[in-house]
Amino acid sequence: MTKKLAFVLSGGGSRGALQVGALYALLEGGVKPDFFIGASIGAVNATFLALNGFSKDSLDRLKSAWHKANTSDLLPANYLWLTLRAMFGRSSTDSSRRLKDYFITHGITPELCFAHLEPWKLVIVSTDLNTGQPILHGEEPEEKVLDALLLSTALPPWFMPVRKQERYLMDGGVVSNLPVEPALKAGATEIVALDLTDSRETIGQGDRVRGFLDRLIYSVEKRQLDLEMELANARGIPLLYLDLTGELPVPIWDFTHTDELIAQGYKIARDEIDRQRFSNPILMLDA
């Protein structure tokens, strides 16, 4: 069987900067992927790498793109007001337009197809609310990357789900925040999983609406994660799991901590690579 190492990148909003740091550590450790797969902000990082390659230069440019995200107001902090507007059918298109412009500025143009990313393979995960299933974008070479990315990052109340034929599509993290199962369906024989799930979001929120919603979202993500990790284990898939939990919890809309998160992500991954260097098959093959 041909080895196919997938870098699996989870959703997590602004905490995606942790993945950038971890990717630096993986590059230094000689761990190189055969393809990328991601959901939500993980899909954004994965797309950038599939477009530009996996090298220090491309990671430096990804880091620069993250710095620009801080000034682009991609996820406005007034999400409760946006939620109320959405409930009354008055959602603004400003956030969607800003995000689309941000992607185009960084090379993800409307004409870019998955076929143009060769030699890299990219899979972007979105959710079909009509079936409760993950949708894997990238299997059709002529599918537009920008369209898939906008679907994978369609997280209410900032970005509303999109009706497309019989599908009702939104953020991929809803059904597979760390898309291990989709990676297996896409042919992965080995996996490096970069997980941004942070249980600390539920701490101190109380029992009101926000506390309930935060706990609900975390419970769903944690259950998904446990099942997908068990599936990989049952199939005997070598997996390097990187729990990218920063020193302090950061709201998904707060992009002001990029540098510290990148540094923390690097340290977490570097320490874990060193710890598993002589026990994890993925790291032993690349040692």
PDB file of C-alpha atoms in Angstrom:
ATOM      1  CA  MET A   1       0.000   0.000   0.000  1.00  0.00           C
ATOM      2  CA  THR A   2       1.303   3.458  -0.936  1.00  0.00           C
ATOM      3  CA  LYS A   3       1.883   5.655   2.093  1.00  0.00           C
ATOM      4  CA  LYS A   4      -0.331   8.734   2.222  1.00  0.00           C
ATOM      5  CA  LEU A   5       0.317  10.986   5.187  1.00  0.00           C
ATOM      6  CA  ALA A   6      -2.466  13.498   5.767  1.00  0.00           C
ATOM      7  CA  PHE A   7      -2.177  16.656   7.796  1.00  0.00           C
ATOM      8  CA  VAL A   8      -5.632  16.988   9.387  1.00  0.00           C
ATOM      9  CA  LEU A   9      -6.392  20.525  10.592  1.00  0.00           C
ATOM     10  CA  SER A  10      -9.347  21.252  12.854  1.00  0.00           C
ATOM     11  CA  GLY A  11     -11.557  24.291  13.144  1.00  0.00           C
ATOM     12  CA  GLY A  12     -11.091  26.808  15.937  1.00  0.00           C
ATOM     13  CA  GLY A  13     -11.254  30.356  14.564  1.00  0.00           C
ATOM     14  CA  SER A  14      -8.458  32.627  15.697  1.00  0.00           C
ATOM     15  CA  ARG A  15      -6.776  29.722  17.490  1.00  0.00           C
ATOM     16  CA  GLY A  16      -5.743  28.510  14.029  1.00  0.00           C
ATOM     17  CA  ALA A  17      -2.520  30.469  14.636  1.00  0.00           C
ATOM     18  CA  LEU A  18      -1.514  27.598  16.934  1.00  0.00           C
ATOM     19  CA  GLN A  19      -1.516  25.359  13.862  1.00  0.00           C
ATOM     20  CA  VAL A  20       0.927  27.673  12.116  1.00  0.00           C
ATOM     21  CA  GLY A  21       3.419  27.257  14.950  1.00  0.00           C
ATOM     22  CA  ALA A  22       2.893  23.491  15.005  1.00  0.00           C
ATOM     23  CA  LEU A  23       3.487  23.326  11.255  1.00  0.00           C
ATOM     24  CA  TYR A  24       6.878  25.017  11.709  1.00  0.00           C
ATOM     25  CA  ALA A  25       7.789  22.306  14.235  1.00  0.00           C
ATOM     26  CA  LEU A  26       6.604  19.515  11.933  1.00  0.00           C
ATOM     27  CA  LEU A  27       8.670  20.933   9.077  1.00  0.00           C
ATOM     28  CA  GLU A  28      11.748  21.132  11.291  1.00  0.00           C
ATOM     29  CA  GLY A  29      11.089  17.567  12.438  1.00  0.00           C
ATOM     30  CA  GLY A  30      11.116  16.294   8.867  1.00  0.00           C
ATOM     31  CA  VAL A  31       7.426  15.348   8.869  1.00  0.00           C
ATOM     32  CA  LYS A  32       6.100  16.105   5.399  1.00  0.00           C
ATOM     33  CA  PRO A  33       2.518  15.457   4.246  1.00  0.00           C
ATOM     34  CA  ASP A  34       1.176  13.898   1.084  1.00  0.00           C
ATOM     35  CA  PHE A  35      -2.043  15.861   1.335  1.00  0.00           C
ATOM     36  CA  PHE A  36      -3.930  18.366   3.461  1.00  0.00           C
ATOM     37  CA  ILE A  37      -7.460  18.212   4.802  1.00  0.00           C
ATOM     38  CA  GLY A  38      -9.195  20.743   7.012  1.00  0.00           C
ATOM     39  CA  ALA A  39     -12.448  22.114   8.337  1.00  0.00           C
ATOM     40  CA  SER A  40     -13.234  25.775   8.998  1.00  0.00           C
ATOM     41  CA  ILE A  41     -10.048  27.694   9.909  1.00  0.00           C
ATOM     42  CA  GLY A  42      -8.136  24.439   9.437  1.00  0.00           C
ATOM     43  CA  ALA A  43      -9.345  24.428   5.845  1.00  0.00           C
ATOM     44  CA  VAL A  44      -7.971  27.959   5.440  1.00  0.00           C
ATOM     45  CA  ASN A  45      -4.506  26.946   6.650  1.00  0.00           C
ATOM     46  CA  ALA A  46      -4.625  23.739   4.590  1.00  0.00           C
ATOM     47  CA  THR A  47      -5.611  25.634   1.442  1.00  0.00           C
ATOM     48  CA  PHE A  48      -2.781  28.127   1.845  1.00  0.00           C
ATOM     49  CA  LEU A  49      -0.249  25.287   2.130  1.00  0.00           C
ATOM     50  CA  ALA A  50      -1.694  23.343  -0.798  1.00  0.00           C
ATOM     51  CA  LEU A  51      -1.439  26.503  -2.882  1.00  0.00           C
ATOM     52  CA  ASN A  52       2.060  27.503  -1.801  1.00  0.00           C
ATOM     53  CA  GLY A  53       3.707  24.248  -0.720  1.00  0.00           C
ATOM     54  CA  PHE A  54       5.059  23.055   2.609  1.00  0.00           C
ATOM     55  CA  SER A  55       8.245  24.993   3.203  1.00  0.00           C
ATOM     56  CA  LYS A  56       9.620  27.615   5.558  1.00  0.00           C
ATOM     57  CA  ASP A  57       8.946  30.293   2.956  1.00  0.00           C
ATOM     58  CA  SER A  58       5.296  29.322   2.624  1.00  0.00           C
ATOM     59  CA  LEU A  59       4.894  29.146   6.406  1.00  0.00           C
ATOM     60  CA  ASP A  60       6.443  32.609   6.709  1.00  0.00           C
ATOM     61  CA  ARG A  61       3.864  33.884   4.216  1.00  0.00           C
ATOM     62  CA  LEU A  62       1.079  32.105   6.088  1.00  0.00           C
ATOM     63  CA  LYS A  63       2.273  33.797   9.276  1.00  0.00           C
ATOM     64  CA  SER A  64       2.136  37.151   7.489  1.00  0.00           C
ATOM     65  CA  ALA A  65      -1.406  36.396   6.323  1.00  0.00           C
ATOM     66  CA  TRP A  66      -2.382  35.747   9.918  1.00  0.00           C
ATOM     67  CA  HIS A  67      -0.996  39.140  10.926  1.00  0.00           C
ATOM     68  CA  LYS A  68      -3.185  40.762   8.279  1.00  0.00           C
ATOM     69  CA  ALA A  69      -6.218  38.888   9.611  1.00  0.00           C
ATOM     70  CA  ASN A  70      -5.865  40.887  12.812  1.00  0.00           C
ATOM     71  CA  THR A  71      -6.655  44.113  10.940  1.00  0.00           C
ATOM     72  CA  SER A  72      -9.331  42.687   8.644  1.00  0.00           C
ATOM     73  CA  ASP A  73     -12.133  42.270  11.230  1.00  0.00           C
ATOM     74  CA  LEU A  74     -12.972  38.847   9.816  1.00  0.00           C
ATOM     75  CA  LEU A  75     -15.120  37.776  12.788  1.00  0.00           C
ATOM     76  CA  PRO A  76     -16.626  40.884  14.441  1.00  0.00           C
ATOM     77  CA  ALA A  77     -16.805  40.525  18.224  1.00  0.00           C
ATOM     78  CA  ASN A  78     -20.452  41.635  18.434  1.00  0.00           C
ATOM     79  CA  TYR A  79     -21.679  38.125  17.638  1.00  0.00           C
ATOM     80  CA  LEU A  80     -24.688  38.360  19.977  1.00  0.00           C
ATOM     81  CA  TRP A  81     -26.001  41.345  18.010  1.00  0.00           C
ATOM     82  CA  LEU A  82     -25.336  39.488  14.776  1.00  0.00           C
ATOM     83  CA  THR A  83     -27.260  36.525  16.161  1.00  0.00           C
ATOM     84  CA  LEU A  84     -30.278  38.697  16.912  1.00  0.00           C
ATOM     85  CA  ARG A  85     -30.163  40.204  13.435  1.00  0.00           C
ATOM     86  CA  ALA A  86     -29.964  36.733  11.901  1.00  0.00           C
ATOM     87  CA  MET A  87     -32.978  35.575  13.916  1.00  0.00           C
ATOM     88  CA  PHE A  88     -35.019  38.402  12.421  1.00  0.00           C
ATOM     89  CA  GLY A  89     -33.724  37.837   8.904  1.00  0.00           C
ATOM     90  CA  ARG A  90     -31.516  40.908   8.851  1.00  0.00           C
ATOM     91  CA  SER A  91     -28.084  39.330   8.485  1.00  0.00           C
ATOM     92  CA  SER A  92     -25.371  41.566   7.103  1.00  0.00           C
ATOM     93  CA  THR A  93     -23.231  40.484   4.143  1.00  0.00           C
ATOM     94  CA  ASP A  94     -20.277  42.605   5.298  1.00  0.00           C
ATOM     95  CA  SER A  95     -18.453  39.757   7.062  1.00  0.00           C
ATOM     96  CA  SER A  96     -18.854  37.407   4.088  1.00  0.00           C
ATOM     97  CA  ARG A  97     -17.558  40.038   1.700  1.00  0.00           C
ATOM     98  CA  ARG A  98     -14.563  40.806   3.910  1.00  0.00           C
ATOM     99  CA  LEU A  99     -13.662  37.135   4.211  1.00  0.00           C
ATOM    100  CA  LYS A 100     -13.981  36.541   0.468  1.00  0.00           C
ATOM    101  CA  ASP A 101     -11.823  39.584  -0.281  1.00  0.00           C
ATOM    102  CA  TYR A 102      -9.266  38.366   2.266  1.00  0.00           C
ATOM    103  CA  PHE A 103      -9.020  34.978   0.548  1.00  0.00           C
ATOM    104  CA  ILE A 104      -8.689  36.526  -2.908  1.00  0.00           C
ATOM    105  CA  THR A 105      -5.956  38.877  -1.683  1.00  0.00           C
ATOM    106  CA  HIS A 106      -3.949  35.835  -0.587  1.00  0.00           C
ATOM    107  CA  GLY A 107      -4.170  34.027  -3.897  1.00  0.00           C
ATOM    108  CA  ILE A 108      -7.385  32.030  -3.575  1.00  0.00           C
ATOM    109  CA  THR A 109      -8.971  33.597  -6.630  1.00  0.00           C
ATOM    110  CA  PRO A 110     -12.429  32.758  -8.019  1.00  0.00           C
ATOM    111  CA  GLU A 111     -10.812  30.943 -10.970  1.00  0.00           C
ATOM    112  CA  LEU A 112      -8.665  28.623  -8.832  1.00  0.00           C
ATOM    113  CA  CYS A 113      -9.715  24.966  -9.167  1.00  0.00           C
ATOM    114  CA  PHE A 114      -8.537  21.996  -7.119  1.00  0.00           C
ATOM    115  CA  ALA A 115      -6.762  20.709 -10.232  1.00  0.00           C
ATOM    116  CA  HIS A 116      -4.527  23.808 -10.166  1.00  0.00           C
ATOM    117  CA  LEU A 117      -3.059  22.772  -6.785  1.00  0.00           C
ATOM    118  CA  GLU A 118      -1.044  19.839  -8.153  1.00  0.00           C
ATOM    119  CA  PRO A 119       1.120  18.189  -6.984  1.00  0.00           C
ATOM    120  CA  TRP A 120      -0.625  18.782  -3.671  1.00  0.00           C
ATOM    121  CA  LYS A 121      -3.931  17.168  -2.831  1.00  0.00           C
ATOM    122  CA  LEU A 122      -6.372  19.263  -0.814  1.00  0.00           C
ATOM    123  CA  VAL A 123      -9.656  18.216   0.773  1.00  0.00           C
ATOM    124  CA  ILE A 124     -11.941  20.840   2.290  1.00  0.00           C
ATOM    125  CA  VAL A 125     -14.730  19.700   4.605  1.00  0.00           C
ATOM    126  CA  SER A 126     -18.128  21.352   4.907  1.00  0.00           C
ATOM    127  CA  THR A 127     -21.390  20.161   6.488  1.00  0.00           C
ATOM    128  CA  ASP A 128     -24.689  19.333   4.809  1.00  0.00           C
ATOM    129  CA  LEU A 129     -27.383  20.192   7.363  1.00  0.00           C
ATOM    130  CA  ASN A 130     -29.974  18.289   5.328  1.00  0.00           C
ATOM    131  CA  THR A 131     -28.187  14.961   5.812  1.00  0.00           C
ATOM    132  CA  GLY A 132     -25.954  15.602   8.832  1.00  0.00           C
ATOM    133  CA  GLN A 133     -22.956  14.408   6.815  1.00  0.00           C
ATOM    134  CA  PRO A 134     -19.562  15.917   6.032  1.00  0.00           C
ATOM    135  CA  ILE A 135     -19.051  16.945   2.407  1.00  0.00           C
ATOM    136  CA  LEU A 136     -15.575  16.438   0.974  1.00  0.00           C
ATOM    137  CA  HIS A 137     -14.632  19.106  -1.541  1.00  0.00           C
ATOM    138  CA  GLY A 138     -11.742  18.464  -3.889  1.00  0.00           C
ATOM    139  CA  GLU A 139     -12.790  15.142  -5.341  1.00  0.00           C
ATOM    140  CA  GLU A 140     -13.895  16.958  -8.506  1.00  0.00           C
ATOM    141  CA  PRO A 141     -10.801  18.566 -10.086  1.00  0.00           C
ATOM    142  CA  GLU A 142     -12.766  21.438 -11.648  1.00  0.00           C
ATOM    143  CA  GLU A 143     -14.502  22.448  -8.412  1.00  0.00           C
ATOM    144  CA  LYS A 144     -13.615  25.985  -7.333  1.00  0.00           C
ATOM    145  CA  VAL A 145     -11.436  26.183  -4.219  1.00  0.00           C
ATOM    146  CA  LEU A 146     -12.831  29.560  -3.126  1.00  0.00           C
ATOM    147  CA  ASP A 147     -16.410  28.297  -3.195  1.00  0.00           C
ATOM    148  CA  ALA A 148     -15.492  25.273  -1.087  1.00  0.00           C
ATOM    149  CA  LEU A 149     -13.541  27.374   1.400  1.00  0.00           C
ATOM    150  CA  LEU A 150     -16.402  29.824   1.882  1.00  0.00           C
ATOM    151  CA  LEU A 151     -18.714  26.893   2.619  1.00  0.00           C
ATOM    152  CA  SER A 152     -16.286  25.315   5.088  1.00  0.00           C
ATOM    153  CA  THR A 153     -16.008  28.605   7.002  1.00  0.00           C
ATOM    154  CA  ALA A 154     -19.734  29.474   6.948  1.00  0.00           C
ATOM    155  CA  LEU A 155     -20.144  29.720  10.716  1.00  0.00           C
ATOM    156  CA  PRO A 156     -23.265  31.514  11.988  1.00  0.00           C
ATOM    157  CA  PRO A 157     -23.901  34.201  13.020  1.00  0.00           C
ATOM    158  CA  TRP A 158     -21.023  35.678  11.007  1.00  0.00           C
ATOM    159  CA  PHE A 159     -21.717  33.668   7.848  1.00  0.00           C
ATOM    160  CA  MET A 160     -25.007  31.984   7.073  1.00  0.00           C
ATOM    161  CA  PRO A 161     -25.457  28.487   5.565  1.00  0.00           C
ATOM    162  CA  VAL A 162     -25.721  28.273   1.786  1.00  0.00           C
ATOM    163  CA  ARG A 163     -28.402  26.399  -0.174  1.00  0.00           C
ATOM    164  CA  LYS A 164     -26.828  24.536  -3.095  1.00  0.00           C
ATOM    165  CA  GLN A 165     -29.141  22.261  -5.050  1.00  0.00           C
ATOM    166  CA  GLU A 166     -30.525  19.840  -2.436  1.00  0.00           C
ATOM    167  CA  ARG A 167     -27.813  20.625   0.099  1.00  0.00           C
ATOM    168  CA  TYR A 168     -27.795  23.167   2.940  1.00  0.00           C
ATOM    169  CA  LEU A 169     -24.091  23.751   3.545  1.00  0.00           C
ATOM    170  CA  MET A 170     -22.145  25.383   6.348  1.00  0.00           C
ATOM    171  CA  ASP A 171     -18.996  25.182   8.473  1.00  0.00           C
ATOM    172  CA  GLY A 172     -17.333  21.756   8.326  1.00  0.00           C
ATOM    173  CA  GLY A 173     -16.708  21.731  12.073  1.00  0.00           C
ATOM    174  CA  VAL A 174     -20.380  21.054  12.770  1.00  0.00           C
ATOM    175  CA  VAL A 175     -20.063  17.327  12.040  1.00  0.00           C
ATOM    176  CA  SER A 176     -16.295  16.780  11.869  1.00  0.00           C
ATOM    177  CA  ASN A 177     -14.275  19.519  13.531  1.00  0.00           C
ATOM    178  CA  LEU A 178     -11.101  17.411  13.389  1.00  0.00           C
ATOM    179  CA  PRO A 179     -11.803  15.563  10.118  1.00  0.00           C
ATOM    180  CA  VAL A 180     -10.046  12.265  10.767  1.00  0.00           C
ATOM    181  CA  GLU A 181     -12.845  10.145   9.280  1.00  0.00           C
ATOM    182  CA  PRO A 182     -12.971  12.287   6.109  1.00  0.00           C
ATOM    183  CA  ALA A 183      -9.181  11.891   5.854  1.00  0.00           C
ATOM    184  CA  LEU A 184      -9.581   8.121   5.922  1.00  0.00           C
ATOM    185  CA  LYS A 185     -12.235   8.328   3.213  1.00  0.00           C
ATOM    186  CA  ALA A 186      -9.825  10.428   1.169  1.00  0.00           C
ATOM    187  CA  GLY A 187      -7.192   7.698   1.343  1.00  0.00           C
ATOM    188  CA  ALA A 188      -4.979   8.604   4.299  1.00  0.00           C
ATOM    189  CA  THR A 189      -2.827   5.747   5.603  1.00  0.00           C
ATOM    190  CA  GLU A 190      -1.138   7.932   8.251  1.00  0.00           C
ATOM    191  CA  ILE A 191      -2.389  11.055   9.996  1.00  0.00           C
ATOM    192  CA  VAL A 192      -0.988  14.051  11.804  1.00  0.00           C
ATOM    193  CA  ALA A 193      -3.932  15.685  13.586  1.00  0.00           C
ATOM    194  CA  LEU A 194      -3.695  19.340  14.630  1.00  0.00           C
ATOM    195  CA  ASP A 195      -6.541  19.855  17.097  1.00  0.00           C
ATOM    196  CA  LEU A 196      -7.687  23.286  18.342  1.00  0.00           C
ATOM    197  CA  THR A 197     -10.533  22.087  20.585  1.00  0.00           C
ATOM    198  CA  ASP A 198     -10.403  23.940  23.913  1.00  0.00           C
ATOM    199  CA  SER A 199     -12.629  22.794  26.785  1.00  0.00           C
ATOM    200  CA  ARG A 200     -11.798  25.939  28.760  1.00  0.00           C
ATOM    201  CA  GLU A 201     -14.331  27.899  26.730  1.00  0.00           C
ATOM    202  CA  THR A 202     -17.001  26.348  28.950  1.00  0.00           C
ATOM    203  CA  ILE A 203     -15.408  27.460  32.233  1.00  0.00           C
ATOM    204  CA  GLY A 204     -17.019  30.383  34.040  1.00  0.00           C
ATOM    205  CA  GLN A 205     -19.836  30.804  31.531  1.00  0.00           C
ATOM    206  CA  GLY A 206     -22.576  30.009  34.053  1.00  0.00           C
ATOM    207  CA  ASP A 207     -25.844  28.346  33.143  1.00  0.00           C
ATOM    208  CA  ARG A 208     -27.391  31.022  30.965  1.00  0.00           C
ATOM    209  CA  VAL A 209     -27.772  30.867  27.189  1.00  0.00           C
ATOM    210  CA  ARG A 210     -24.101  31.454  26.368  1.00  0.00           C
ATOM    211  CA  GLY A 211     -22.913  28.907  28.926  1.00  0.00           C
ATOM    212  CA  PHE A 212     -25.382  26.348  27.594  1.00  0.00           C
ATOM    213  CA  LEU A 213     -24.368  26.909  23.963  1.00  0.00           C
ATOM    214  CA  ASP A 214     -20.640  26.738  24.740  1.00  0.00           C
ATOM    215  CA  ARG A 215     -21.089  23.461  26.623  1.00  0.00           C
ATOM    216  CA  LEU A 216     -23.301  22.053  23.883  1.00  0.00           C
ATOM    217  CA  ILE A 217     -20.790  22.860  21.150  1.00  0.00           C
ATOM    218  CA  TYR A 218     -17.903  21.453  23.175  1.00  0.00           C
ATOM    219  CA  SER A 219     -19.810  18.241  23.960  1.00  0.00           C
ATOM    220  CA  VAL A 220     -20.545  17.661  20.274  1.00  0.00           C
ATOM    221  CA  GLU A 221     -16.937  18.359  19.247  1.00  0.00           C
ATOM    222  CA  LYS A 222     -15.533  16.120  21.989  1.00  0.00           C
ATOM    223  CA  ARG A 223     -17.843  13.235  21.055  1.00  0.00           C
ATOM    224  CA  GLN A 224     -16.896  13.605  17.389  1.00  0.00           C
ATOM    225  CA  LEU A 225     -13.206  13.629  18.287  1.00  0.00           C
ATOM    226  CA  ASP A 226     -13.412  10.520  20.471  1.00  0.00           C
ATOM    227  CA  LEU A 227     -15.274   8.521  17.821  1.00  0.00           C
ATOM    228  CA  GLU A 228     -13.004   9.566  14.953  1.00  0.00           C
ATOM    229  CA  MET A 229      -9.856   8.792  16.941  1.00  0.00           C
ATOM    230  CA  GLU A 230     -11.277   5.392  17.872  1.00  0.00           C
ATOM    231  CA  LEU A 231     -12.033   4.731  14.205  1.00  0.00           C
ATOM    232  CA  ALA A 232      -8.440   5.466  13.201  1.00  0.00           C
ATOM    233  CA  ASN A 233      -7.174   3.236  15.997  1.00  0.00           C
ATOM    234  CA  ALA A 234      -9.511   0.399  14.998  1.00  0.00           C
ATOM    235  CA  ARG A 235      -8.185   0.542  11.450  1.00  0.00           C
ATOM    236  CA  GLY A 236      -4.571   0.505  12.625  1.00  0.00           C
ATOM    237  CA  ILE A 237      -3.809   3.946  11.188  1.00  0.00           C
ATOM    238  CA  PRO A 238      -0.609   5.493  12.616  1.00  0.00           C
ATOM    239  CA  LEU A 239      -1.596   8.853  14.091  1.00  0.00           C
ATOM    240  CA  LEU A 240       0.318  11.708  15.667  1.00  0.00           C
ATOM    241  CA  TYR A 241      -2.151  13.750  17.712  1.00  0.00           C
ATOM    242  CA  LEU A 242      -1.207  17.316  18.614  1.00  0.00           C
ATOM    243  CA  ASP A 243      -3.431  18.839  21.291  1.00  0.00           C
ATOM    244  CA  LEU A 244      -2.941  22.528  20.505  1.00  0.00           C
ATOM    245  CA  THR A 245      -4.295  24.084  23.679  1.00  0.00           C
ATOM    246  CA  GLY A 246      -2.754  27.494  24.281  1.00  0.00           C
ATOM    247  CA  GLU A 247      -1.703  28.854  27.642  1.00  0.00           C
ATOM    248  CA  LEU A 248      -4.900  30.896  27.969  1.00  0.00           C
ATOM    249  CA  PRO A 249      -8.292  30.458  26.263  1.00  0.00           C
ATOM    250  CA  VAL A 250      -8.759  32.792  23.300  1.00  0.00           C
ATOM    251  CA  PRO A 251     -12.207  33.546  21.796  1.00  0.00           C
ATOM    252  CA  ILE A 252     -12.503  32.328  18.223  1.00  0.00           C
ATOM    253  CA  TRP A 253     -13.114  35.889  16.964  1.00  0.00           C
ATOM    254  CA  ASP A 254     -10.054  37.459  18.679  1.00  0.00           C
ATOM    255  CA  PHE A 255      -7.169  37.671  16.197  1.00  0.00           C
ATOM    256  CA  THR A 256      -4.951  39.878  18.378  1.00  0.00           C
ATOM    257  CA  HIS A 257      -2.873  37.024  19.845  1.00  0.00           C
ATOM    258  CA  THR A 258      -1.331  35.667  16.653  1.00  0.00           C
ATOM    259  CA  ASP A 259       2.362  35.841  17.597  1.00  0.00           C
ATOM    260  CA  GLU A 260       1.945  34.320  21.052  1.00  0.00           C
ATOM    261  CA  LEU A 261      -0.268  31.540  19.698  1.00  0.00           C
ATOM    262  CA  ILE A 262       2.209  30.709  16.933  1.00  0.00           C
ATOM    263  CA  ALA A 263       4.990  30.500  19.532  1.00  0.00           C
ATOM    264  CA  GLN A 264       2.857  28.297  21.790  1.00  0.00           C
ATOM    265  CA  GLY A 265       1.837  26.026  18.926  1.00  0.00           C
ATOM    266  CA  TYR A 266       5.473  25.575  17.965  1.00  0.00           C
ATOM    267  CA  LYS A 267       6.475  24.641  21.515  1.00  0.00           C
ATOM    268  CA  ILE A 268       3.588  22.202  21.988  1.00  0.00           C
ATOM    269  CA  ALA A 269       4.368  20.412  18.726  1.00  0.00           C
ATOM    270  CA  ARG A 270       8.125  20.480  19.245  1.00  0.00           C
ATOM    271  CA  ASP A 271       7.804  18.947  22.718  1.00  0.00           C
ATOM    272  CA  GLU A 272       5.391  16.268  21.488  1.00  0.00           C
ATOM    273  CA  ILE A 273       7.614  15.371  18.520  1.00  0.00           C
ATOM    274  CA  ASP A 274      10.589  15.021  20.836  1.00  0.00           C
ATOM    275  CA  ARG A 275       8.551  12.916  23.260  1.00  0.00           C
ATOM    276  CA  GLN A 276       7.289  10.518  20.585  1.00  0.00           C
ATOM    277  CA  ARG A 277      10.338  10.528  18.313  1.00  0.00           C
ATOM    278  CA  PHE A 278      11.274   6.914  19.038  1.00  0.00           C
ATOM    279  CA  SER A 279       7.794   5.488  19.607  1.00  0.00           C
ATOM    280  CA  ASN A 280       5.475   6.927  16.962  1.00  0.00           C
ATOM    281  CA  PRO A 281       5.749   5.182  13.553  1.00  0.00           C
ATOM    282  CA  ILE A 282       5.242   8.446  11.683  1.00  0.00           C
ATOM    283  CA  LEU A 283       8.196  10.082  13.406  1.00  0.00           C
ATOM    284  CA  MET A 284      10.360   6.965  13.321  1.00  0.00           C
ATOM    285  CA  LEU A 285      10.005   6.718   9.546  1.00  0.00           C
ATOM    286  CA  ASP A 286      11.127  10.321   9.139  1.00  0.00           C
ATOM    287  CA  ALA A 287      13.868  10.282  11.769  1.00  0.00           C
TER     288      ALA A 287
END
